[in-house]
Coordinates of C-alpha atoms in Angstrom, one line a residue:
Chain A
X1 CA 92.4 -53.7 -30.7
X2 CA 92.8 -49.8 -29.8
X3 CA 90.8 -48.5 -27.5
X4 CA 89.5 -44.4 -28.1
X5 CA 89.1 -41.9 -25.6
X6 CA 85.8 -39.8 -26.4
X7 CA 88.4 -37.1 -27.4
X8 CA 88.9 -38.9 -30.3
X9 CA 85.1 -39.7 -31.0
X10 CA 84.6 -38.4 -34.3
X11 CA 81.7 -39.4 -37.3
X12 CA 82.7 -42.8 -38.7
X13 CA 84.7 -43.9 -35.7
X14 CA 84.0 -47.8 -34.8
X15 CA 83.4 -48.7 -31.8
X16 CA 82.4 -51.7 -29.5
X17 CA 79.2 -51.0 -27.6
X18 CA 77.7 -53.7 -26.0
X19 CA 79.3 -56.8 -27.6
X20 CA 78.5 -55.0 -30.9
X21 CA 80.1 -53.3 -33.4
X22 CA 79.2 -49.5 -34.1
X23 CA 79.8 -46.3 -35.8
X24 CA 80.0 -43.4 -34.5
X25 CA 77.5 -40.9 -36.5
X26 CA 77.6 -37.6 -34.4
X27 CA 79.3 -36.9 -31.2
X28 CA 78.5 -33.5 -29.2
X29 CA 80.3 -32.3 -26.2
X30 CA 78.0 -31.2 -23.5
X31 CA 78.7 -29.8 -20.2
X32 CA 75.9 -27.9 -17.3
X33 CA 77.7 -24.3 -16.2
X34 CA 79.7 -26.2 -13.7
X35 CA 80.7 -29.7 -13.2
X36 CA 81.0 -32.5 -15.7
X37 CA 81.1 -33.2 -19.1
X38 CA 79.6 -35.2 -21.2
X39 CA 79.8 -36.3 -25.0
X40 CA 76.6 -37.1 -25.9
X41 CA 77.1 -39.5 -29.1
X42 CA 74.7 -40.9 -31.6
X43 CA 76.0 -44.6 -32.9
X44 CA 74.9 -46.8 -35.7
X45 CA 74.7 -50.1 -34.5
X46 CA 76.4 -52.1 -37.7
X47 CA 74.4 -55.3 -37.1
X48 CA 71.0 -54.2 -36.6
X49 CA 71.6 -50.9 -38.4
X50 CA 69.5 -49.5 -35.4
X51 CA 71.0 -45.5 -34.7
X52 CA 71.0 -44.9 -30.9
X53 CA 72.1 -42.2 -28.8
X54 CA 74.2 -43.5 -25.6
X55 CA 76.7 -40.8 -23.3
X56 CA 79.9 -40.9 -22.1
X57 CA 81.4 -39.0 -19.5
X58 CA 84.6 -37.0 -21.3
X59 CA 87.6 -38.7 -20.9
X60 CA 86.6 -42.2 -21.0
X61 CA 87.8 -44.8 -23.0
X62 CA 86.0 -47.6 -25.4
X63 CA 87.4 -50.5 -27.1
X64 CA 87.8 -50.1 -31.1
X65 CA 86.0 -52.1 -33.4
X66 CA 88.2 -54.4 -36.1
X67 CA 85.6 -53.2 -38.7
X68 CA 87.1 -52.4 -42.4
X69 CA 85.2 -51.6 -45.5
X70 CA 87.0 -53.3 -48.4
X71 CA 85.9 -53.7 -52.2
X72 CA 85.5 -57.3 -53.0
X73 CA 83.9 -58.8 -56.2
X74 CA 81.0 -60.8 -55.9
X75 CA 81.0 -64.5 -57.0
X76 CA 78.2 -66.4 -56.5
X77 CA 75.6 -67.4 -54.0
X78 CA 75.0 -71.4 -53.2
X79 CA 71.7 -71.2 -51.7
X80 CA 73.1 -69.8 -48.4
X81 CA 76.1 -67.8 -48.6
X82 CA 77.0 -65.0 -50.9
X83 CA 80.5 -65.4 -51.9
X84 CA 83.1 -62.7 -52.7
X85 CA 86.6 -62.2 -53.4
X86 CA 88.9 -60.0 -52.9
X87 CA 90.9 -59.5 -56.5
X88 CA 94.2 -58.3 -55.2
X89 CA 94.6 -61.6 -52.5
X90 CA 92.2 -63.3 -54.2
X91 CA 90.8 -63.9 -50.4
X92 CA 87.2 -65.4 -50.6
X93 CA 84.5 -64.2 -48.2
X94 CA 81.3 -65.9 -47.5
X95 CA 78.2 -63.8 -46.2
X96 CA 75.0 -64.9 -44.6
X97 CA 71.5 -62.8 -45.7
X98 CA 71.4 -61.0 -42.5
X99 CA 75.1 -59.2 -43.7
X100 CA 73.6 -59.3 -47.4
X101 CA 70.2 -57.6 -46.6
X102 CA 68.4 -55.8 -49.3
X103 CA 71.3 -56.0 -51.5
X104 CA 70.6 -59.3 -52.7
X105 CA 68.5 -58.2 -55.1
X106 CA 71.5 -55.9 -56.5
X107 CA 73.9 -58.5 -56.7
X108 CA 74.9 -60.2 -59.7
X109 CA 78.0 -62.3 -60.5
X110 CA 81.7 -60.1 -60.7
X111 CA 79.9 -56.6 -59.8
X112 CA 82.1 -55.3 -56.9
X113 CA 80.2 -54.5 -53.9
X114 CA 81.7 -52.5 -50.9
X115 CA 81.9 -54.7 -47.7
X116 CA 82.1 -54.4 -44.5
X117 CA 84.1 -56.7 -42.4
X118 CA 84.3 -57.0 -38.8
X119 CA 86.5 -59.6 -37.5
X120 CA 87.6 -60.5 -41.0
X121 CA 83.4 -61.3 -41.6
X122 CA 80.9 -59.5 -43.6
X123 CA 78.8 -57.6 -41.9
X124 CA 77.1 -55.5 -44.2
X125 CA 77.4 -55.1 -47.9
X126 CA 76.9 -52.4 -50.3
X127 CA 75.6 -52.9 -53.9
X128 CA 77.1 -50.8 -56.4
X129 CA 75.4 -46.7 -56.7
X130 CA 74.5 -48.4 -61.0
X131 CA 74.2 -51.6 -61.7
X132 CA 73.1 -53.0 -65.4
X133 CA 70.7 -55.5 -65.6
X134 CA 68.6 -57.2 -68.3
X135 CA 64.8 -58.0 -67.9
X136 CA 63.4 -60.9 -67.6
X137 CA 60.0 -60.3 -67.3
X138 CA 57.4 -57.1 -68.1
X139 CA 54.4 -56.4 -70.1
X140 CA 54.7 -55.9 -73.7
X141 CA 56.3 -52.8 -74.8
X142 CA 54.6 -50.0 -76.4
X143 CA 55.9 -48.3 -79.5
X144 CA 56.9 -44.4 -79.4
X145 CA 56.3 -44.3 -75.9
X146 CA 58.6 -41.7 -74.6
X147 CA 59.8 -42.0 -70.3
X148 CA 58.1 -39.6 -69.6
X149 CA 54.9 -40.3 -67.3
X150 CA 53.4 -43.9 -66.7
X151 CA 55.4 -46.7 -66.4
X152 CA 55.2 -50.7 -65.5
X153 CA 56.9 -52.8 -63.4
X154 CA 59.8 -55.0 -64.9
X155 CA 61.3 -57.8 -62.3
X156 CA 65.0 -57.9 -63.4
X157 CA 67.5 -61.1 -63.7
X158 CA 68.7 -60.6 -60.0
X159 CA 64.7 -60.7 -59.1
X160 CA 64.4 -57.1 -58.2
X161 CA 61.3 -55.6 -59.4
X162 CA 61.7 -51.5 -60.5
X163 CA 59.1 -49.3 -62.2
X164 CA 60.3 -49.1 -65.9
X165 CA 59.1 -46.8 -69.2
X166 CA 56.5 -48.5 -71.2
X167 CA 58.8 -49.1 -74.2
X168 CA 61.1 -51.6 -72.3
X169 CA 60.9 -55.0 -73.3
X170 CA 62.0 -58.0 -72.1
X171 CA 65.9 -59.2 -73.1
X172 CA 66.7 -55.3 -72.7
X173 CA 69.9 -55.0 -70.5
X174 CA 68.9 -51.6 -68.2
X175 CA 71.2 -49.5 -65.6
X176 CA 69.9 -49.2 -61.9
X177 CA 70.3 -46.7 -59.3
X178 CA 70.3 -49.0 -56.4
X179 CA 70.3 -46.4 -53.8
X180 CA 66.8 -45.4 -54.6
X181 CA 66.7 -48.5 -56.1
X182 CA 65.6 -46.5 -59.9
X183 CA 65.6 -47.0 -63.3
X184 CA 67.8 -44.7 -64.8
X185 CA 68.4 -45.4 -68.9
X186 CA 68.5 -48.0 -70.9
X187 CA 72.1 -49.6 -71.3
X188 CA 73.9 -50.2 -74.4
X189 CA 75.9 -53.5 -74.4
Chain B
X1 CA 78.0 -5.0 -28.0
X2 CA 81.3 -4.8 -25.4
X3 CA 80.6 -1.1 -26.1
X4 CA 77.0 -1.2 -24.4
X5 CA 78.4 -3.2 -22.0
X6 CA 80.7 -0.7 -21.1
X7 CA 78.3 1.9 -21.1
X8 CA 76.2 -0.4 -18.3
X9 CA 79.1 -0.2 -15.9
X10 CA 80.1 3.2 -16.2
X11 CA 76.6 4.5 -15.7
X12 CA 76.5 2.0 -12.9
X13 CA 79.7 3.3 -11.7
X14 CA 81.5 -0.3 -11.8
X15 CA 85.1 0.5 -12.2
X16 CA 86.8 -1.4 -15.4
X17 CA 90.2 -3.9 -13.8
X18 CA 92.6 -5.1 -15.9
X19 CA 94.8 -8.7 -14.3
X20 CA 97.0 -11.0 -15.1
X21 CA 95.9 -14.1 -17.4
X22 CA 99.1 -16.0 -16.1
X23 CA 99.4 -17.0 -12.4
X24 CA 101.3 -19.5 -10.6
X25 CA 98.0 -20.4 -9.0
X26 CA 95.1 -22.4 -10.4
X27 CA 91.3 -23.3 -10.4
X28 CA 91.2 -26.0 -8.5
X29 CA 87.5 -27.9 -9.4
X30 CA 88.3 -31.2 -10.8
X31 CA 85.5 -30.2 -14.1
X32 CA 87.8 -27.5 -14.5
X33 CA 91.4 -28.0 -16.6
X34 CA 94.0 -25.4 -16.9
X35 CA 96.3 -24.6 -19.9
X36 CA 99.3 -25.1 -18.1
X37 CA 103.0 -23.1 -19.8
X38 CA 106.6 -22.3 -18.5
X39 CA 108.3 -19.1 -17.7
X40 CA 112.1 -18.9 -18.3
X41 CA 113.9 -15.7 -17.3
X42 CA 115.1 -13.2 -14.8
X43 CA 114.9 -15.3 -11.5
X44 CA 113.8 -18.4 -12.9
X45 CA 116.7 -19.6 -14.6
X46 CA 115.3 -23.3 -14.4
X47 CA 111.6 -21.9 -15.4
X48 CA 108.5 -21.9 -13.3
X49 CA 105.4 -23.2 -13.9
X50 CA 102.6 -21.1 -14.7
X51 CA 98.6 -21.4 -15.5
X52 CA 96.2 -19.9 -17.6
X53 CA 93.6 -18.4 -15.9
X54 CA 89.8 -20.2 -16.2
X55 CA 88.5 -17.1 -14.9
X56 CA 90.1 -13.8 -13.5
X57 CA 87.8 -15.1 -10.0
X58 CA 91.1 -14.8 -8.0
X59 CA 92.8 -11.9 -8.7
X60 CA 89.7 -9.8 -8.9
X61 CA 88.8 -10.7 -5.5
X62 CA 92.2 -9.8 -4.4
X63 CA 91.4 -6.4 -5.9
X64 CA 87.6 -6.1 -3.8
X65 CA 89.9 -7.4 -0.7
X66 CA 92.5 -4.2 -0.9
X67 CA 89.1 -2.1 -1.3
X68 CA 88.9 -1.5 -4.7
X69 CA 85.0 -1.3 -4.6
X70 CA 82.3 -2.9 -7.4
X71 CA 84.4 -4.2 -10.3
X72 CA 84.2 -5.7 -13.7
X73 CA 86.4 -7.2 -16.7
X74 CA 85.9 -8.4 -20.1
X75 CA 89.2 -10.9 -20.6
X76 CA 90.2 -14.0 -22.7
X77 CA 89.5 -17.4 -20.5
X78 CA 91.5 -20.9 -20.8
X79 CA 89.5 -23.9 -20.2
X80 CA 91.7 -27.0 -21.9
X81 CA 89.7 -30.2 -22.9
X82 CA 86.2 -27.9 -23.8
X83 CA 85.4 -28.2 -27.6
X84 CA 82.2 -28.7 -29.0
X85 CA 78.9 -26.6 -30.2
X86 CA 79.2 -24.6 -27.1
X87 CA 83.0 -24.5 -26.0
X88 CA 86.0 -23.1 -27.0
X89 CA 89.1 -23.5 -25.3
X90 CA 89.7 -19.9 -25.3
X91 CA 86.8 -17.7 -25.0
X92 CA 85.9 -13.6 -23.8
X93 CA 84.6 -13.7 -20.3
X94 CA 82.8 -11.1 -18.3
X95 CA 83.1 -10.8 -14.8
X96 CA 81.8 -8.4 -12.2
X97 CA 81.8 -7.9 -8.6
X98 CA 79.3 -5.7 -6.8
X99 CA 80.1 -4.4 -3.1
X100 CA 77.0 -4.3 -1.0
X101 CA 75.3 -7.1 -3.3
X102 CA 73.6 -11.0 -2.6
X103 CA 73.3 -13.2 -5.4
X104 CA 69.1 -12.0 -5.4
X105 CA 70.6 -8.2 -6.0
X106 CA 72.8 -9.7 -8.3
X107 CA 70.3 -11.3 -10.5
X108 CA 68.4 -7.9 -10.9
X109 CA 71.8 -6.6 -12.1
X110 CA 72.0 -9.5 -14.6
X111 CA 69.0 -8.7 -16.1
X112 CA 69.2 -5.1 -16.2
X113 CA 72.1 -5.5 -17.8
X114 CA 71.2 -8.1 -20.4
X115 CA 68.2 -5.6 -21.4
X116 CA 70.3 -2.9 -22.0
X117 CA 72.8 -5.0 -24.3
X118 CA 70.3 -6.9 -25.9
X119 CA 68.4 -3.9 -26.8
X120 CA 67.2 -3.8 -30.2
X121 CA 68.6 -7.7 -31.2
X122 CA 66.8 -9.8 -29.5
X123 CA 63.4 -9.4 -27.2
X124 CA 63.4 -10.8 -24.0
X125 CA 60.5 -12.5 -23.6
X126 CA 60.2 -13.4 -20.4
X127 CA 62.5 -13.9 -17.0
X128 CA 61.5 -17.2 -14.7
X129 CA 63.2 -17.9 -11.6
X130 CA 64.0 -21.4 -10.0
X131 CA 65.1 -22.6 -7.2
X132 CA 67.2 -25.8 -8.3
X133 CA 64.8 -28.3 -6.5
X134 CA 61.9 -27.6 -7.5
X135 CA 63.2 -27.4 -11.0
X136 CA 64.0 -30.9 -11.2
X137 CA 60.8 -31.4 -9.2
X138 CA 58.8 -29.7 -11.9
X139 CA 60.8 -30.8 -14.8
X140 CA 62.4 -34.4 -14.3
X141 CA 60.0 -35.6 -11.4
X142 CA 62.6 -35.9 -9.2
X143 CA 63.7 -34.5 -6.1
X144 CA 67.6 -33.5 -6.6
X145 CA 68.3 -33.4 -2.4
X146 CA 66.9 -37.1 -1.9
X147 CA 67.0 -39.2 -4.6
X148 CA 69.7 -42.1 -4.6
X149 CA 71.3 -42.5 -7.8
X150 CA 69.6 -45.6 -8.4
X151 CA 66.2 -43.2 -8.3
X152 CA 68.2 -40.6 -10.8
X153 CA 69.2 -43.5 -13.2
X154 CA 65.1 -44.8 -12.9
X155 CA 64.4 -40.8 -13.9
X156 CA 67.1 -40.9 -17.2
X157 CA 65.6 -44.3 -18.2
X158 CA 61.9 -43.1 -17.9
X159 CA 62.9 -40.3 -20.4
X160 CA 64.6 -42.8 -22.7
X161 CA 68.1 -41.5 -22.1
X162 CA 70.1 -44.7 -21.5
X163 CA 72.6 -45.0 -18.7
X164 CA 76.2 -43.3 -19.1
X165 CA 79.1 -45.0 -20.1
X166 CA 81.6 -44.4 -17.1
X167 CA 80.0 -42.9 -14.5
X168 CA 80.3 -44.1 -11.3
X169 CA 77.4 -44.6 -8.8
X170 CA 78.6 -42.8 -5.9
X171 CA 79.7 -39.9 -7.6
X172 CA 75.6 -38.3 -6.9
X173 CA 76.6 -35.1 -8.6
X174 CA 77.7 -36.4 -11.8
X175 CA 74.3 -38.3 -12.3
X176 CA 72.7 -34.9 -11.3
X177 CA 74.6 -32.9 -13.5
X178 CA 73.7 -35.4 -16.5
X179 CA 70.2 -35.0 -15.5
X180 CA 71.2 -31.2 -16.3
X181 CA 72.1 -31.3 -19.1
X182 CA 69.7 -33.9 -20.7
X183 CA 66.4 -33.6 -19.1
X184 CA 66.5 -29.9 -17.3
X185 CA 68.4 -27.9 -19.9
X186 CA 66.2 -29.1 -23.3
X187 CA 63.4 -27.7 -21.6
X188 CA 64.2 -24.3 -20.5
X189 CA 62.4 -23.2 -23.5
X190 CA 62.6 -19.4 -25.0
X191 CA 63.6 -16.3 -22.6
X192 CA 65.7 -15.4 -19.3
X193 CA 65.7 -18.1 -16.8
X194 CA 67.7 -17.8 -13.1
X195 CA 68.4 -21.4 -11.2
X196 CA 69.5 -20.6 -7.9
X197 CA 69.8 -22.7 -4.6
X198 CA 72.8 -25.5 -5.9
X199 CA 73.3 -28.0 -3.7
X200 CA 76.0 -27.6 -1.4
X201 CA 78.1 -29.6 -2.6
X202 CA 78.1 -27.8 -6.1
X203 CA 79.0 -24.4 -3.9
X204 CA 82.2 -23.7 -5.8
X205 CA 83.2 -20.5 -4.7
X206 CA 79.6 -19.3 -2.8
X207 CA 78.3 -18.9 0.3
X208 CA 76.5 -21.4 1.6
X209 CA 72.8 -20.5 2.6
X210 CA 71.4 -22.2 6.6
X211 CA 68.3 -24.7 5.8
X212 CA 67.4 -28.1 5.1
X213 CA 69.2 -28.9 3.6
X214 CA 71.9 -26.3 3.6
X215 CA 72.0 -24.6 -0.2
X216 CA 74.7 -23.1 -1.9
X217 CA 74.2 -19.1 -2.9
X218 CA 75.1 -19.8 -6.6
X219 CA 73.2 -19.1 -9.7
X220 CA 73.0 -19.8 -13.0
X221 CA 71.5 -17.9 -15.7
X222 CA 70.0 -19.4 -19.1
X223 CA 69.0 -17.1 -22.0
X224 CA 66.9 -18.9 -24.8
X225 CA 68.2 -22.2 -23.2
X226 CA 71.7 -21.6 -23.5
X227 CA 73.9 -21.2 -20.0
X228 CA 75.5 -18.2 -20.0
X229 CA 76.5 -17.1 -16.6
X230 CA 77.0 -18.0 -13.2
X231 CA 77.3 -16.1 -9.7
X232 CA 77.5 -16.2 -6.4
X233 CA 76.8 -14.7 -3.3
X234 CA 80.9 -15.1 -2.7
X235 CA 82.5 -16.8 0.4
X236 CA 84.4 -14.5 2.4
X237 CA 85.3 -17.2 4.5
X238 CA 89.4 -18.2 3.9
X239 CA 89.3 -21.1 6.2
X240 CA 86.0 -22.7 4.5
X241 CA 87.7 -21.7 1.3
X242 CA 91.0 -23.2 2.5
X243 CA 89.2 -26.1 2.8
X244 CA 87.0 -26.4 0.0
X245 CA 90.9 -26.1 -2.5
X246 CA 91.9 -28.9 -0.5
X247 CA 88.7 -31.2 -0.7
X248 CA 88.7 -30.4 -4.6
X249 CA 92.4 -31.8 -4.8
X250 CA 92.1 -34.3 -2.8
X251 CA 88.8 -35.3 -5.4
X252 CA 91.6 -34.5 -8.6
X253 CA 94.5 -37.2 -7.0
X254 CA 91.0 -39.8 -6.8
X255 CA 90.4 -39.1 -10.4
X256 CA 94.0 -39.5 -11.2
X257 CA 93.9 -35.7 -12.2
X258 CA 97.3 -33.3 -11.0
X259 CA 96.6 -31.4 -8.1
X260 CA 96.4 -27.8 -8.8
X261 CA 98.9 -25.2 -6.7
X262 CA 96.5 -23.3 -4.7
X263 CA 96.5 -19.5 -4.6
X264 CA 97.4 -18.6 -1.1
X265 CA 97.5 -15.0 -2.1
X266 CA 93.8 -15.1 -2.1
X267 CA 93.3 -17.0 0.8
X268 CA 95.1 -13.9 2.8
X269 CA 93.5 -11.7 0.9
X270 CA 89.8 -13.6 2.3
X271 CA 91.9 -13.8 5.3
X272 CA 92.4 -9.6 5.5
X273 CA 88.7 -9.5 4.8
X274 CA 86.6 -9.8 1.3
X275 CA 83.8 -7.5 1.7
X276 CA 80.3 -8.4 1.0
X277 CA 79.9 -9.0 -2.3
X278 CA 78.3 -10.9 -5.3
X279 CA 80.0 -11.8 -8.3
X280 CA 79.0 -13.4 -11.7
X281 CA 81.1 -14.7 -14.9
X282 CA 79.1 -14.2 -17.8
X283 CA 79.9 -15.6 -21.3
X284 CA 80.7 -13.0 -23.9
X285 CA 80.5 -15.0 -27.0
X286 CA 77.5 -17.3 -26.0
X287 CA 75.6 -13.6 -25.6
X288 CA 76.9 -12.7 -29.0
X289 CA 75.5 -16.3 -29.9
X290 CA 71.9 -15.8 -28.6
X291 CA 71.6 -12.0 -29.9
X292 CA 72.7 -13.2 -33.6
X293 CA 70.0 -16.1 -33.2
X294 CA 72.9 -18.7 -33.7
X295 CA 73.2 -21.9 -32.1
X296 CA 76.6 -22.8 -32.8
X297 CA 79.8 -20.9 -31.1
X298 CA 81.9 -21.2 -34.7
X299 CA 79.6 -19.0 -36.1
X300 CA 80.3 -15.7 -33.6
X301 CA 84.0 -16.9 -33.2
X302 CA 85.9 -15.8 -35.7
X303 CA 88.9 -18.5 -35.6
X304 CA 88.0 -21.6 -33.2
X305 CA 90.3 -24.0 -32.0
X306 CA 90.3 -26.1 -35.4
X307 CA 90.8 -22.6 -37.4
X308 CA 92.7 -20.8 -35.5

């Protein structure tokens, strides 16, 4: 793998700190009237997600992190793995919950998800910004309800639960912003 | 604002120098890196090497040598490998020289002279003075002159500031310096603040001041937490000088850095005799920074390094 001098520290640089791989989210060059520099860097650490600051005096050099954000379709999950494929090599790729996270409850069969993969294994993966999903389950709907104001909650066929107008019923198929994970409209298919 | 600053010297009767930016001579502190270029022509058929000054130190100092009196210039600097927030490779440095002067006198001149530019932009709300120890005393909780650098790592912990990546443990003023610039410098707070007393072994181009221990006659000067200059009560001394270009190279070969040629026209010039003097470089576009209430360099610059 490469290895970076802090020269070339820049936001979204990976990086090995620590056994782990990082990226790099800000980097800022710092040096007292006279004497040495610094580059003071914040880092993402991409298996806990934890940001930390760490420093580097300028001119040293870090090992580069095989880390690769690729789009891959999602296939199924069989209890402990989330499988996905990648639909140019049709490459499969298994991922455990800790790489899945919150985005299981995003995920349903052929979406494509942006993963991340370090080492050639996922290490974090992004739902989709929409996703359409039908409801399996929320209170009766109420007739000439507009979205405005109110709402119930509806839990979804991927098991996420989002605050939903009162006219939705159950069977409707609805599309998700998943970043704040919200409902956005009803979907027509 | 070059304008007022003109105005300050001429009423002050500090003559305005003009010298070269190219020398075959460099700076030779290993935290300092020159621009290096080649010069092809009459005489140097095969080209020569030549630097671009980091600061006009040298050649002015020449001038105060042949008796040219209190001096100042405002002139473009080259310092490669400094880009960030704060740093441009090239920036507008002022430098001045004052016959007669210590680094105390020197101070008083610095602060004159900021009131009289700042005038009008931005108040100054106050003016503190520190002596380098007890700052770090006061501030960090540690004393700078004793502490091992296993005490100055314990210091950066305790503030949550996790080791550095590459420094090495016996090189004492690196830790100190990062204690600088992330414990020290964040808390300067708002006004004009002087840090004086370096240790010796941060001397540069100053005097160095009996005691114990021994402190170099340097200064610094922060406005609104943001360095801006730094002076000295200068060295007249061309053997100590002599030395101190040969220790710094000798400290560039261990880093695996190029030994700088060193300017022997000013060592003969300190040789001749430098009068007493003080002198201080003083960052033009940092000012300019601090006066338009700015903290970012790109925004007084009008074509940085990536623009320009």
């Amino acid at each position: 793998m490469a290895t970076y001098s802090t020269n070339e520290f820049r936001g979204g640089l990976k990086i090995m700190l620590d056994g782990d791989p990082c990226s790099i989210i800000e980097n800022e060059f710092v040096k007292p009237g006279k004497g040495q520099a610094f580059n003071r860097v914040r880092i993402r650490n991409l298996k806990t997600g934890r940001v930390i600051e760490r420093t580097f005096k300028s001119g040293e050099t870090v090992e580069g992190a095989d880390v690769l954000d690729i789009e891959l379709q999602y296939l199924y999950n069989d209890g402990e793995f989330w499988h996905f494929m990648d639909t140019n090599s049709f490459e499969q790729h298994a991922a455990d919950a800790t790489a899945v996270g919150d985005a299981a409850k995003w995920l349903k069969e052929q979406d494509v998800c942006e993963v991340t993969l370090w080492n050639g294994t996922p290490l974090a993966v992004t739902p989709p910004n929409f996703v359409v999903l039908k409801v399996t389950d929320t209170d009766p709907g109420v007739r000439g309800d507009t979205s405005s104001g109110g709402g119930k909650p509806a839990t979804l066929e991927t098991g996420a639960v989002v605050r939903v107008p009162l006219f939705v019923e159950i069977g409707e198929t609805l599309k998700i912003d998943t970043r704040p994970g919200e409902y956005v409209a009803r979907a027509k298919e | 604002m070059l304008a007022r600053v003109r105005d300050y010297f001429a009423q002050a009767g500090v003559l305005e120098v003009d010298t070269p930016v190219l020398s075959p001579a460099g700076a030779t502190d290993p935290a300092l890196q020159s621009f290096q270029t080649r010069y092809h022509g009459p005489g140097l058929a095969h080209g020569s090497s030549l630097y671009l000054q980091t600061s006009p130190e040298f050649p002015m100092k020449r001038l105060l040598a042949a008796g040219s009196g209190s001096i100042y210039q405002i002139c473009k600097v080259f310092r490669d490998g400094e880009s960030g927030r704060r740093h441009n490779p090239e920036f507008t440095l002022l430098e001045w020289y004052r016959v007669g002067f210590d680094h105390f006198d020197l101070m008083d001149d610095v602060e004159t002279l900021l009131r009289s530019v700042l005038e009008g932009l931005v108040p100054l709300e106050s003016v503190d003075h520190w002596c380098y120890r007890d700052l770090f005393i006061e501030s960090a909780g540690v004393d700078p002159f004793n502490a091992s650098v296993d005490e100055l790592r314990g210091c950066l912990q305790s503030h949550a500031i996790d080791p550095p990546v590459g420094l090495s443990p016996d090189d004492n003023d690196g830790w100190l310096d990062l204690l600088m610039t992330h414990i020290i410098e964040p808390r300067l707070g708002p006004g004009l603040v002087f840090i004086r007393d370096y240790p010796a072994s941060q001397a540069a181009l100053a005097r160095l001041r009996p005691g114990t221990p021994p402190v170099a006659a340097r200064f610094e000067a922060y406005l609104n937490g943001v360095e801006l200059a730094n002076g000295y009560h200068e060295l007249t001394d061309a053997a100590e000088q002599g030395l101190r270009f040969e220790q710094d190279n000798a400290q560039r070969v261990a880093q695996g850095l190029e030994p700088v040629v060193v300017d022997t026209r000013l060592l003969a010039a300190l040789a001749s005799g430098l009068p007493n003097c003080a002198g201080v470089a003083l960052g033009i576009d940092r000012l300019l920074m601090v006066a338009a209430g700015s903290n970012s360099l790109a925004s007084v610059i009008a074509f940085p390094l990536n623009d320009a």
